[in-house]
Tab-separated table of C-alpha atoms in Angstrom:
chain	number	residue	atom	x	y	z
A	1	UNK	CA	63.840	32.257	108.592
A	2	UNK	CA	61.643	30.281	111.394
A	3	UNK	CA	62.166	30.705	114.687
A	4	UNK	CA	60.948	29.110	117.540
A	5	UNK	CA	58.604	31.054	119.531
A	6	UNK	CA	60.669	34.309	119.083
A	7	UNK	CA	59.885	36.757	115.993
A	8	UNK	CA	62.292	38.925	113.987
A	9	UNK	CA	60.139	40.934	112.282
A	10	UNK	CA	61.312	44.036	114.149
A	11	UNK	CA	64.866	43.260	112.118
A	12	UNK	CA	63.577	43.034	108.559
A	13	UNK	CA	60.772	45.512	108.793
A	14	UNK	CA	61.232	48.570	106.426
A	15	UNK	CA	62.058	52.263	106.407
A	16	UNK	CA	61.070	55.038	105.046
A	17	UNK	CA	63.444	56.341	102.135
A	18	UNK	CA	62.663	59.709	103.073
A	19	UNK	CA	66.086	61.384	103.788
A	20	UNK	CA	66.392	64.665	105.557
A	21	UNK	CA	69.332	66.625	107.016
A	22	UNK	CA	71.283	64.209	109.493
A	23	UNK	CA	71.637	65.225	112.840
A	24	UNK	CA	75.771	65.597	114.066
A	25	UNK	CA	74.780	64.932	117.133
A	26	UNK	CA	74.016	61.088	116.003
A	27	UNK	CA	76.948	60.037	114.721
A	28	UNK	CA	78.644	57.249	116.385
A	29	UNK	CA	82.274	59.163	115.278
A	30	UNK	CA	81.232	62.591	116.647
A	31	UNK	CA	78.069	63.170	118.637
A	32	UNK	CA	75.540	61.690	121.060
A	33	UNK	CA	74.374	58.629	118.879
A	34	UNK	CA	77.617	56.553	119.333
A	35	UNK	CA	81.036	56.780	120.472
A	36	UNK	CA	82.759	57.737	123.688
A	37	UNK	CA	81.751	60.386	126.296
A	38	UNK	CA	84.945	62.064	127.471
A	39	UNK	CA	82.940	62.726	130.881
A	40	UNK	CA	81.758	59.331	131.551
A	41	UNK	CA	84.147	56.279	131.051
A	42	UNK	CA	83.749	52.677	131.844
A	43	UNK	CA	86.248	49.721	132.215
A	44	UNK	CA	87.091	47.876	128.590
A	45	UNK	CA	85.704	44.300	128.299
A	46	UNK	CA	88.518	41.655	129.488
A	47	UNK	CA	89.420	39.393	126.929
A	48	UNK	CA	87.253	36.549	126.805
A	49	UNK	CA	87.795	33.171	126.745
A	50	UNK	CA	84.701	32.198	125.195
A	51	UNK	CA	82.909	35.509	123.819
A	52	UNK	CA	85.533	38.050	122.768
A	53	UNK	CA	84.013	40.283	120.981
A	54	UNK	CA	86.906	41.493	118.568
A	55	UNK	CA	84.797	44.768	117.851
A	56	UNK	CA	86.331	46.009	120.864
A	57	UNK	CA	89.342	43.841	122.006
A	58	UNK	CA	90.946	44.820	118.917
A	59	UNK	CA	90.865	48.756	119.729
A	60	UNK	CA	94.057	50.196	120.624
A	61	UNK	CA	91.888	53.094	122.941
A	62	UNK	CA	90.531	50.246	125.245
A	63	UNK	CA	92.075	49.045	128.340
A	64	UNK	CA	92.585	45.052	127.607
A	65	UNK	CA	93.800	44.289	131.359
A	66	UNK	CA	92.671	40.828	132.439
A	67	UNK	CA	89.560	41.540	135.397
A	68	UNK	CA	87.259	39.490	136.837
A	69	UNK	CA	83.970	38.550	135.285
A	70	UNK	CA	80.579	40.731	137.175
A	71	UNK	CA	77.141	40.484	137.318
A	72	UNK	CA	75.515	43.137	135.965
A	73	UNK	CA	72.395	44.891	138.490
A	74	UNK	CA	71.316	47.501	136.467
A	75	UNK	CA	67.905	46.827	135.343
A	76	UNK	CA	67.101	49.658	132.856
A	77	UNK	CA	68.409	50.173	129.205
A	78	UNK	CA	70.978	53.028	130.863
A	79	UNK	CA	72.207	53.007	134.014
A	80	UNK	CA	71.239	56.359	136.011
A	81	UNK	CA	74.202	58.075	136.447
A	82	UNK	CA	75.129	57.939	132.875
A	83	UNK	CA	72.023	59.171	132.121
A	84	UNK	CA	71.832	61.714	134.592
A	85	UNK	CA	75.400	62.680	133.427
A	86	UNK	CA	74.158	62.910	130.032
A	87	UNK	CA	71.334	64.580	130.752
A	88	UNK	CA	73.577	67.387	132.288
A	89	UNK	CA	76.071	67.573	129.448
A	90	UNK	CA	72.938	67.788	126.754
A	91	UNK	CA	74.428	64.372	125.429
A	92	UNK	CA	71.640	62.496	124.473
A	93	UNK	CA	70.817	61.559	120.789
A	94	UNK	CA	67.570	62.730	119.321
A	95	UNK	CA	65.748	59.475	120.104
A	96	UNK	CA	66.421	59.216	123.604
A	97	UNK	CA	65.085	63.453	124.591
A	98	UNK	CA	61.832	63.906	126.130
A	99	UNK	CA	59.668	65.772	124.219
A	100	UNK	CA	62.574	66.635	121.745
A	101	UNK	CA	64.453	68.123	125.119
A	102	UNK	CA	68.019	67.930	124.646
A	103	UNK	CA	68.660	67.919	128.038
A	104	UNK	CA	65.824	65.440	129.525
A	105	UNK	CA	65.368	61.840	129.215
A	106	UNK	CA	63.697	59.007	130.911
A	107	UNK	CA	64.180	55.026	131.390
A	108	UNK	CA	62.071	53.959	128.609
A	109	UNK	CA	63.770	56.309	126.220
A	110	UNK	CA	67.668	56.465	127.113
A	111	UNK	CA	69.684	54.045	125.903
A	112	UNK	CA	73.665	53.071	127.316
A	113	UNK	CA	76.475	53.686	125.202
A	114	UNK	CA	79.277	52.089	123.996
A	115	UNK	CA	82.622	53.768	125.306
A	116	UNK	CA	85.914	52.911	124.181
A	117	UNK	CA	88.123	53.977	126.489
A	118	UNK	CA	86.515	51.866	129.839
A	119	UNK	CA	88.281	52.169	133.679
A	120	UNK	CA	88.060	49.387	135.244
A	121	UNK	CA	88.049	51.373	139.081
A	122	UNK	CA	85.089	53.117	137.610
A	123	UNK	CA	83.039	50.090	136.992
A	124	UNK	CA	80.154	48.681	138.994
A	125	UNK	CA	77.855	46.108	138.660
A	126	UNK	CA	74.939	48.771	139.013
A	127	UNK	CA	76.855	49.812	135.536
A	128	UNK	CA	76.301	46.302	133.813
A	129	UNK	CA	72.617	45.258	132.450
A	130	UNK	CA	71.980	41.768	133.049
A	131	UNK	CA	70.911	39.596	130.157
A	132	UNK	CA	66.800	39.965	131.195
A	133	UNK	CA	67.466	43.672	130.285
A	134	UNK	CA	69.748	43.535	127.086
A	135	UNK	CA	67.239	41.133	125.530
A	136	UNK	CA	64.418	44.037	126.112
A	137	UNK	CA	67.187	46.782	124.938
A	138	UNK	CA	67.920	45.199	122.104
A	139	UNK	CA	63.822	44.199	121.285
A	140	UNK	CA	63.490	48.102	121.871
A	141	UNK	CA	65.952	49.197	119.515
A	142	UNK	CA	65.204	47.257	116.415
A	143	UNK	CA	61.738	48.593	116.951
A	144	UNK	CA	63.031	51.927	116.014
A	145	UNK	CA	63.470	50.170	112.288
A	146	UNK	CA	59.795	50.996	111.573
A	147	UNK	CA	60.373	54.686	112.302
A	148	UNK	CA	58.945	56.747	109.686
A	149	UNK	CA	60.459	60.445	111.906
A	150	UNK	CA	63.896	59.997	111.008
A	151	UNK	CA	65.729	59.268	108.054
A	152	UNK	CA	67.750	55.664	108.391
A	153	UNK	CA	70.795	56.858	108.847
A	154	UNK	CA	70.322	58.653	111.602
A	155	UNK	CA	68.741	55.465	112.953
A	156	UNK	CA	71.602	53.054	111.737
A	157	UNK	CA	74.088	55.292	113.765
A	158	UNK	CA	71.996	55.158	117.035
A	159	UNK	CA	71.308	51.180	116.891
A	160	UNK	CA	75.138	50.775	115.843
A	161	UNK	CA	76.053	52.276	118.713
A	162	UNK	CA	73.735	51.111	121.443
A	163	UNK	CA	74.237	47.188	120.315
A	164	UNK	CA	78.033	47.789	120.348
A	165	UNK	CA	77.569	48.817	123.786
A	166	UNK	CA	74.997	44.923	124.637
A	167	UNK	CA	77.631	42.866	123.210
A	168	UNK	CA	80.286	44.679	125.617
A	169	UNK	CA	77.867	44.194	128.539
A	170	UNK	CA	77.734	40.735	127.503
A	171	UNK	CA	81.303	40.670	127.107
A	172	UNK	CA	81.833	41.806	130.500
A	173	UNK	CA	79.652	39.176	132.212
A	174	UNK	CA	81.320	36.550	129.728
A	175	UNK	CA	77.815	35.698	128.509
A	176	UNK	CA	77.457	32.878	126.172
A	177	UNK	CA	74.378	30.350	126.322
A	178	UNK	CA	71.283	29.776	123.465
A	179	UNK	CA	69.858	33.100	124.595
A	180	UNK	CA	73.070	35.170	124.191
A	181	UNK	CA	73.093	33.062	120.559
A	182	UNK	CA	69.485	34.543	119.555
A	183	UNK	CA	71.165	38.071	120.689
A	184	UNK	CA	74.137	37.902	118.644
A	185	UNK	CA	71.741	36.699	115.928
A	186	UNK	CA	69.560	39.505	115.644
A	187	UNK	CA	72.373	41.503	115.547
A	188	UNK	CA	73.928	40.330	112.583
A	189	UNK	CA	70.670	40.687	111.066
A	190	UNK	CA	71.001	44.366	111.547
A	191	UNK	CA	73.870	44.455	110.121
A	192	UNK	CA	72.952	42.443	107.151
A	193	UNK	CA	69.648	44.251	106.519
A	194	UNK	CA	71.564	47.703	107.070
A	195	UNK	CA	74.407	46.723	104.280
A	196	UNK	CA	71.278	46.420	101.818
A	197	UNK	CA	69.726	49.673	102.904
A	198	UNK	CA	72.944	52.155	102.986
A	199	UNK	CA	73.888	51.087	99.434
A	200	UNK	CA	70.791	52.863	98.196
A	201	UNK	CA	71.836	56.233	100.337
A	202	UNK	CA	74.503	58.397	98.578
A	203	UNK	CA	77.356	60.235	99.911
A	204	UNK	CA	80.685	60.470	101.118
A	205	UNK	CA	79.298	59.881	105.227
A	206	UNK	CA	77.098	56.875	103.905
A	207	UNK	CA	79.348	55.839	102.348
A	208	UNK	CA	81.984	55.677	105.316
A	209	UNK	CA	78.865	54.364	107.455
A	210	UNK	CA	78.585	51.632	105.151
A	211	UNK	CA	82.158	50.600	105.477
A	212	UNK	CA	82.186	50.763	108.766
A	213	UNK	CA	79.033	48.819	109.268
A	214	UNK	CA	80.803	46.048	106.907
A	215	UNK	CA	83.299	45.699	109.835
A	216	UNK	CA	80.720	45.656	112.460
A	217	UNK	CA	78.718	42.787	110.433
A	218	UNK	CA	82.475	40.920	109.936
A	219	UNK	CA	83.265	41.153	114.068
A	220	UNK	CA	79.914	40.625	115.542
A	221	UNK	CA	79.857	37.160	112.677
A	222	UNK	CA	83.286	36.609	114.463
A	223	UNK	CA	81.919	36.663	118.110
A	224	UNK	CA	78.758	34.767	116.884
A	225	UNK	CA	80.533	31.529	115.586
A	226	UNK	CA	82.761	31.829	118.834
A	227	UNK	CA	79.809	31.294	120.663
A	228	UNK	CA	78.604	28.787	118.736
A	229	UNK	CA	81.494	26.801	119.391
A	230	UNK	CA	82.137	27.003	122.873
A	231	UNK	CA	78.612	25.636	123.196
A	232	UNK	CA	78.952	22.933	120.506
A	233	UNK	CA	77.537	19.480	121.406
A	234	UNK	CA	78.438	16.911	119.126
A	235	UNK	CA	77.211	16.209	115.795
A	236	UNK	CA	75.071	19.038	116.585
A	237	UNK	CA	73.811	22.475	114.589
A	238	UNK	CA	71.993	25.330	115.941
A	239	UNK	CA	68.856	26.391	114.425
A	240	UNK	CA	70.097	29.040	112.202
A	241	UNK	CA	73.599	28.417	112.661
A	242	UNK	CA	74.415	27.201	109.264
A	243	UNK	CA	72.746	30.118	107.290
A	244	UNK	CA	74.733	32.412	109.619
A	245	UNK	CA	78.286	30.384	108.910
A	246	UNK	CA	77.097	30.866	104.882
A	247	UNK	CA	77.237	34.479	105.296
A	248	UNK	CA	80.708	34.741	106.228
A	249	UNK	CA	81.118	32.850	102.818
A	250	UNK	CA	78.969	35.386	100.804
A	251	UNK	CA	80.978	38.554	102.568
A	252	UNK	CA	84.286	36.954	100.961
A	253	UNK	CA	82.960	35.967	97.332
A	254	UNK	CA	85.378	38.695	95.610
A	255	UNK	CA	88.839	38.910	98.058
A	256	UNK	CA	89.361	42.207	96.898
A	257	UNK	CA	85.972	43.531	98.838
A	258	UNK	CA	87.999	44.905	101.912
A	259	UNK	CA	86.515	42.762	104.200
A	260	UNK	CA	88.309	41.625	107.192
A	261	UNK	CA	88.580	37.997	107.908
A	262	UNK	CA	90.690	35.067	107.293
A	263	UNK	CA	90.787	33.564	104.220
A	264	UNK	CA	87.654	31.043	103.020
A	265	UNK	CA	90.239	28.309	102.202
A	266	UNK	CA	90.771	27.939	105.881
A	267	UNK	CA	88.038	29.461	106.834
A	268	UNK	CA	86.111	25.872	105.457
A	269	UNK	CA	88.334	23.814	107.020
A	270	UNK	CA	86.973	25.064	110.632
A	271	UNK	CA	83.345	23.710	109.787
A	272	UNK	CA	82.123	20.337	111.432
A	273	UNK	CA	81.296	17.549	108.879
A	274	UNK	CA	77.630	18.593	109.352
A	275	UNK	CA	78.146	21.782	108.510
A	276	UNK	CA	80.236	21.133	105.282
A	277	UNK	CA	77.085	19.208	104.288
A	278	UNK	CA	74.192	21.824	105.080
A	279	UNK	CA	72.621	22.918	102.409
A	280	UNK	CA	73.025	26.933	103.381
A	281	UNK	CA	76.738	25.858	103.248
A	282	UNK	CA	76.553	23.978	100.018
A	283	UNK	CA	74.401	27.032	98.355
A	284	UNK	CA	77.215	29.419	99.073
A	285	UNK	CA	79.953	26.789	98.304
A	286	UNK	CA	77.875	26.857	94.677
A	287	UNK	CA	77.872	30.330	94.503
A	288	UNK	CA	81.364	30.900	95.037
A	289	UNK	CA	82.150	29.102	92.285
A	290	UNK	CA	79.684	30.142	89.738
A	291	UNK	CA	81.351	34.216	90.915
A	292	UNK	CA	84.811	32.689	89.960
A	293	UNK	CA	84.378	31.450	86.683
A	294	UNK	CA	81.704	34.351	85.801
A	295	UNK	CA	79.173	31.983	85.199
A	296	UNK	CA	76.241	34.803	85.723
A	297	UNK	CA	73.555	32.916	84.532
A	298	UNK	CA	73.960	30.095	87.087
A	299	UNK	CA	74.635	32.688	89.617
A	300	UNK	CA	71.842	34.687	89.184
A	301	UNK	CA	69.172	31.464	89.253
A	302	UNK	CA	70.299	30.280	91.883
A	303	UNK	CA	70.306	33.310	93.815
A	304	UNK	CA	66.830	34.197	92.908
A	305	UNK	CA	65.743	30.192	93.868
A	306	UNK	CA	67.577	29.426	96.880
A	307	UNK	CA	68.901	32.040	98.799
A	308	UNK	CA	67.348	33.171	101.990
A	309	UNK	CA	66.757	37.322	102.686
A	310	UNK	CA	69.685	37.861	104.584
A	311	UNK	CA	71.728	36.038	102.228
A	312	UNK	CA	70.400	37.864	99.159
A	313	UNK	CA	70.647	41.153	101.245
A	314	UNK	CA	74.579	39.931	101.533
A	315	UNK	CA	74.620	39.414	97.856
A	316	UNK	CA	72.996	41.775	96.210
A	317	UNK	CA	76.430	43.784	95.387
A	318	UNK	CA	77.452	40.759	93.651
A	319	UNK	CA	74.768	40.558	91.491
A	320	UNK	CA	74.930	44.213	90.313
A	321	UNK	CA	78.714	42.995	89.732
A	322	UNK	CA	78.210	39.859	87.838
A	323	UNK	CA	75.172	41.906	85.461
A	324	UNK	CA	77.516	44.397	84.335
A	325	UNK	CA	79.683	42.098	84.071
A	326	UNK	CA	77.337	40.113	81.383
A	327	UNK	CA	76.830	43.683	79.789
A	328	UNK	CA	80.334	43.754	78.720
A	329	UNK	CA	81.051	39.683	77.908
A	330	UNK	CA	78.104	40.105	75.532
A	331	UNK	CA	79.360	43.820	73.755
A	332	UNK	CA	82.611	41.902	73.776
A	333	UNK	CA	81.669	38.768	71.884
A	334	UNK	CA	78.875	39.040	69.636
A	335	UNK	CA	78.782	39.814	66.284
A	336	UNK	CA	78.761	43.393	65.193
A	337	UNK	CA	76.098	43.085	62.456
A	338	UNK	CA	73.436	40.766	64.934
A	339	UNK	CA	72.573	43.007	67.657
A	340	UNK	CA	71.312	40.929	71.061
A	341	UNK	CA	68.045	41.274	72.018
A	342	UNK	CA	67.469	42.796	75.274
A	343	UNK	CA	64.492	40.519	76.053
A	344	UNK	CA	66.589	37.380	76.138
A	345	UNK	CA	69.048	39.810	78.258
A	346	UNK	CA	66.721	40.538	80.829
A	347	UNK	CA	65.777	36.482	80.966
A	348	UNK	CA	69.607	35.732	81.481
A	349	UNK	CA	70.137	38.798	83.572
A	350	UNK	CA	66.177	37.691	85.512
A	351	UNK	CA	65.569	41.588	85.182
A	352	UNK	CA	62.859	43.486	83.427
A	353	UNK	CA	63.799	44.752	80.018
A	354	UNK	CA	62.853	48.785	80.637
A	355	UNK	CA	65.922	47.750	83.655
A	356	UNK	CA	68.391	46.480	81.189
A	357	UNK	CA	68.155	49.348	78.615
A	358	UNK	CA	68.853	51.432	81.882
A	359	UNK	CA	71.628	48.805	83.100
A	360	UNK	CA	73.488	49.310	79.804
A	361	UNK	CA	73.164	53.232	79.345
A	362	UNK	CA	74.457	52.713	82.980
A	363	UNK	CA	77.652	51.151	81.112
A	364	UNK	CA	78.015	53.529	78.652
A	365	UNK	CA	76.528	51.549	75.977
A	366	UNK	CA	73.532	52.510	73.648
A	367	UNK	CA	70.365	50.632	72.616
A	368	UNK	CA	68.558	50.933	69.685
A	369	UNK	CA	65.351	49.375	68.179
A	370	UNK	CA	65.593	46.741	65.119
A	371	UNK	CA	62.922	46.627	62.209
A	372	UNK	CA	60.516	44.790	63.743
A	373	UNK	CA	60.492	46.728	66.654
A	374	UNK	CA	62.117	45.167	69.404
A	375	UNK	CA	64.959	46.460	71.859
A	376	UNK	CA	68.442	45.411	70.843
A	377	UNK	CA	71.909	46.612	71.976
A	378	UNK	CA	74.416	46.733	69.264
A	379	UNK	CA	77.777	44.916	69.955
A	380	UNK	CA	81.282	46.028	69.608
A	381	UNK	CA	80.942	49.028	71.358
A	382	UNK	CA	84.098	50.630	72.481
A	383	UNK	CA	82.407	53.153	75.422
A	384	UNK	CA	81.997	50.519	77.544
A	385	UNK	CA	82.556	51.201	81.571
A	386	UNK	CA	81.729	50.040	84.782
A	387	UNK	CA	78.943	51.556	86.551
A	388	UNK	CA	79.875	53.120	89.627
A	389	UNK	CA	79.213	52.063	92.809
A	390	UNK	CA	76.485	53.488	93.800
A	391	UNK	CA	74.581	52.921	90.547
A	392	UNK	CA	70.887	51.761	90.924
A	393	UNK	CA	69.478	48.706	92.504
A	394	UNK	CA	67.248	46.713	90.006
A	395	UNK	CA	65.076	43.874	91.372
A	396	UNK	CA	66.432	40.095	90.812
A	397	UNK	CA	63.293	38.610	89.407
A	398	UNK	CA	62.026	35.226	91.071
A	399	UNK	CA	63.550	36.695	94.819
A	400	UNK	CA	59.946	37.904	95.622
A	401	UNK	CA	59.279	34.760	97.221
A	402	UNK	CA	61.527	35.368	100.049
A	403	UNK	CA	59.933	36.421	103.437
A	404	UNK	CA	61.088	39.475	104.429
C-alpha cells in the first residue's frame, strides 16, 4: 500500500517469535503497560460529534458528561506529572524504565496512558498532546515492532495501550482532518498486523489478547470511517479509504466470528456509489460470496491474486477455515476405492503437499501412499474433525507477491 510521502514500514515490519515469560506488569488489564492508574485520573473524552471514538464512549467506567473541546500544550509523549507520578509509584512498563529502573524514566522513553475513569476538574491542557506530538508518539511506538528484547506480546499490550490513550487525546481536542486520517490509519494497521501475529502465540492470555484486540481493530475501523465522512467531499475517496472500508467486510465474512458491528447488509448500503464500485470493495464483495457457498477454490485464488497484506492478514483465519473445510467435502464425496491425490489437493488448496498431509492428520484423517508412489488420502473416513483453533498456519501459495 503506497503512500504519499509518508512510510509504514514501521507497521508491517516483523518480530521476533522468540517468546519468553511475560511481564504482569505489561498488561493493559493489570499492570503498567495499559489500563487505569488508580492514582492518576483524567477527564473521559466528551462525546464527539465528528470523532467518537466508541473504544471509550462505550465504557460504562468513563465519565461521558458533555465538556468543552481543549487544546492540548503538552509537547512530550507523557505529560510530567504523570510521569513523575509514575515514576514514584514504580508504574512504568518495562519499555519506558531507564536503564531497566523501575522507578526512573525520561521524555524520550515514557509514554501516556490510557485511563478509563477521566475527571474532568483534573484535566488541563498541559495534560493533552497536540497533534505535532501524537504523530511522533505514535511514529515512536510502532518502532518498537522491530524489537528483537521482548517477546510480542508484551509489546502488543504496551502499543494497545498507549494508542488507546492518542485516539482519546484526539478525541478530546475533537481532531479530525487528513492528518488525524493517516493516524487512525496506522492504527488499524496495528491492529490488523497484530490479529495475524497473536494467532500463532498459544494460550489462554493470548488468546484473550487476541479477542480483545479484535474489538480494538472493530472500534478504531468505527472511528476511522467516521472521520472519513465528516470530511467527505463529493464524489470523492481517500487514498486508502476503500481498502480500509473492505476490511470491515473481511472481519464479518462468517457472522458467527463474535465481532462487533452492524450487520454487512446495511453496513453496504452506507457506501457512496464510488465506493460500491472500488475494486477493494468489489474484491471483498467476491469473497463474501465465494465463503457462503464454500466455493474454496475460487476463494483461495483470489485471495492469493488480489488481496492486499492487510487484507490477507484479515483473512487468513478464513482460509485455514475454508481448507479444512475442503478436507472434509472431499473425505465426504469421493469414492472409497479411488483415493485423491494430495498433489492436486495442494493445487486446489495453493499449499505445498508435505502441508496438506499435515493439514489432514490435523483433521484426523490418514494418508497413505498408492503403487506408484504418490501421496493419496483415502476417502470415507469416519475420524474426521475440525482442527482446533490454534492449529498451524500454512503459507497460501501465490501471496508472496504482496509487499509487506
Amino acid at each position: 500500500m503506497n503512500r504519499r510521502n509518508r512510510g509504514s514500514s514501521s507497521s508491517t515490519s516483523r518480530v521476533s517469535n522468540t517468546y519468553g515469560n511475560r511481564q504482569t506488569s505489561d498488561n493493559p488489564r493489570t499492570g503498567s503497560g495499559g489500563g487505569a492508574s488508580d492514582s492518576f485520573r483524567r477527564r473521559s473524552d466528551a462525546p464527539l460529534k465528528r470523532n467518537n471514538d466508541e473504544d471509550e464512549s462505550n465504557n460504562k467506567d468513563e465519565d461521558l458528561a458533555d465538556v468543552s473541546f481543549i487544546v492540548g500544550t503538552c509537547s512530550s509523549m507523557c505529560p510530567e506529572r504523570e510521569r513523575v507520578t509514575r515514576e514514584r509509584l514504580r508504574d512504568l512498563a518495562v519499555f519506558e524504565r531507564l536503564y531497566g529502573n523501575p522507578s526512573k524514566s525520561s521524555t524520550d522513553l515514557a509514554v501516556k496512558k490510557f485511563c478509563r475513569t477521566l475527571s474532568a476538574a483534573d484535566v488541563q491542557a498541559s495534560d493533552v498532546r497536540p497533534l505535532p506530538v501524537l504523530e511522533e508518539t505514535l511514529k515512536y511506538l510502532l518502532s518498537l515492532l522491530d524489537s528483537k528484547e521482548h517477546p510480542f506480546e508484551a509489546v502488543h499490550d504496551f502499543i494497545f495501550d498507549r494508542t488507546r490513550s492518542i485516539r482519546q487525546d484526539l478525541s478530546i481536542q475533537n481532531l479530525a482532518n487528513e492528518r488525524v486520517i493517516y493516524l487512525y490509519e496506522e492504527m488499524v494497521k496495528f491492529h490488523v498486523i497484530s490479529h495475524k501475529r497473536l494467532q500463532s502465540c498459544s494460550g489462554t492470555s493470548n488468546s484473550s489478547m487476541h479477542h480483545l484486540n479484535m474489538e480494538q481493530l472493530a472500534k478504531t475501523l468505527t472511528s476511522l470511517y467516521n472521520i472519513y465522512d465528516a470530511n467527505r467531499k463529493p464524489d470523492y475517496i481517500y487514498e486508502n479509504e476503500a481498502e480500509f472500508r473492505s476490511l470491515y467486510v473481511l472481519l464479518h465474512l462468517n457472522p458467527s466470528s463474535g465481532v462487533m458491528g452492524e450487520p454487512l447488509s446495511l453496513w453496504f448500503r452506507k457506501l457512496t456509489f464510488a465506493l460500491v464500485k472500488s475494486k477493494e470493495i468489489c474484491f471483498v464483495r467476491n469473497l463474501l460470496r465465494l465463503y457462503r457457498m464454500g466455493n474454496y477454490k475460487n476463494f483461495l485464488s483470489r485471495t492469493a491474486s488480489e488481496a492486499t497484506y492487510l487484507q490477507y492478514c484479515i483473512s487468513e483465519p478464513h482460509i485455514r477455515e475454508m481448507r479444512s473445510v475442503a478436507v472434509q467435502y472431499i473425505n465426504n464425496v469421493c469414492y472409497k476405492l479411488q483415493p485423491y491425490p494430495l498433489l492436486r489437493l495442494s493445487q486446489n488448496l495453493m499449499m505445498k503437499e508435505l502441508d496438506v498431509e499435515s493439514l489432514c492428520h490435523e483433521c484426523g484423517l490418514e494418508t497413505c501412499t498408492d503403487p506408484d508412489g504418490f501421496a493419496v488420502l483415502p476417502a470415507k473416513q469416519s475420524t474426521f474433525r475440525n482442527p482446533e483453533d490454534k492449529f498451524k498456519v500454512y503459507d497460501l501459495i501465490g501471496i508472496e507477491r504482496i509487499e509487506r
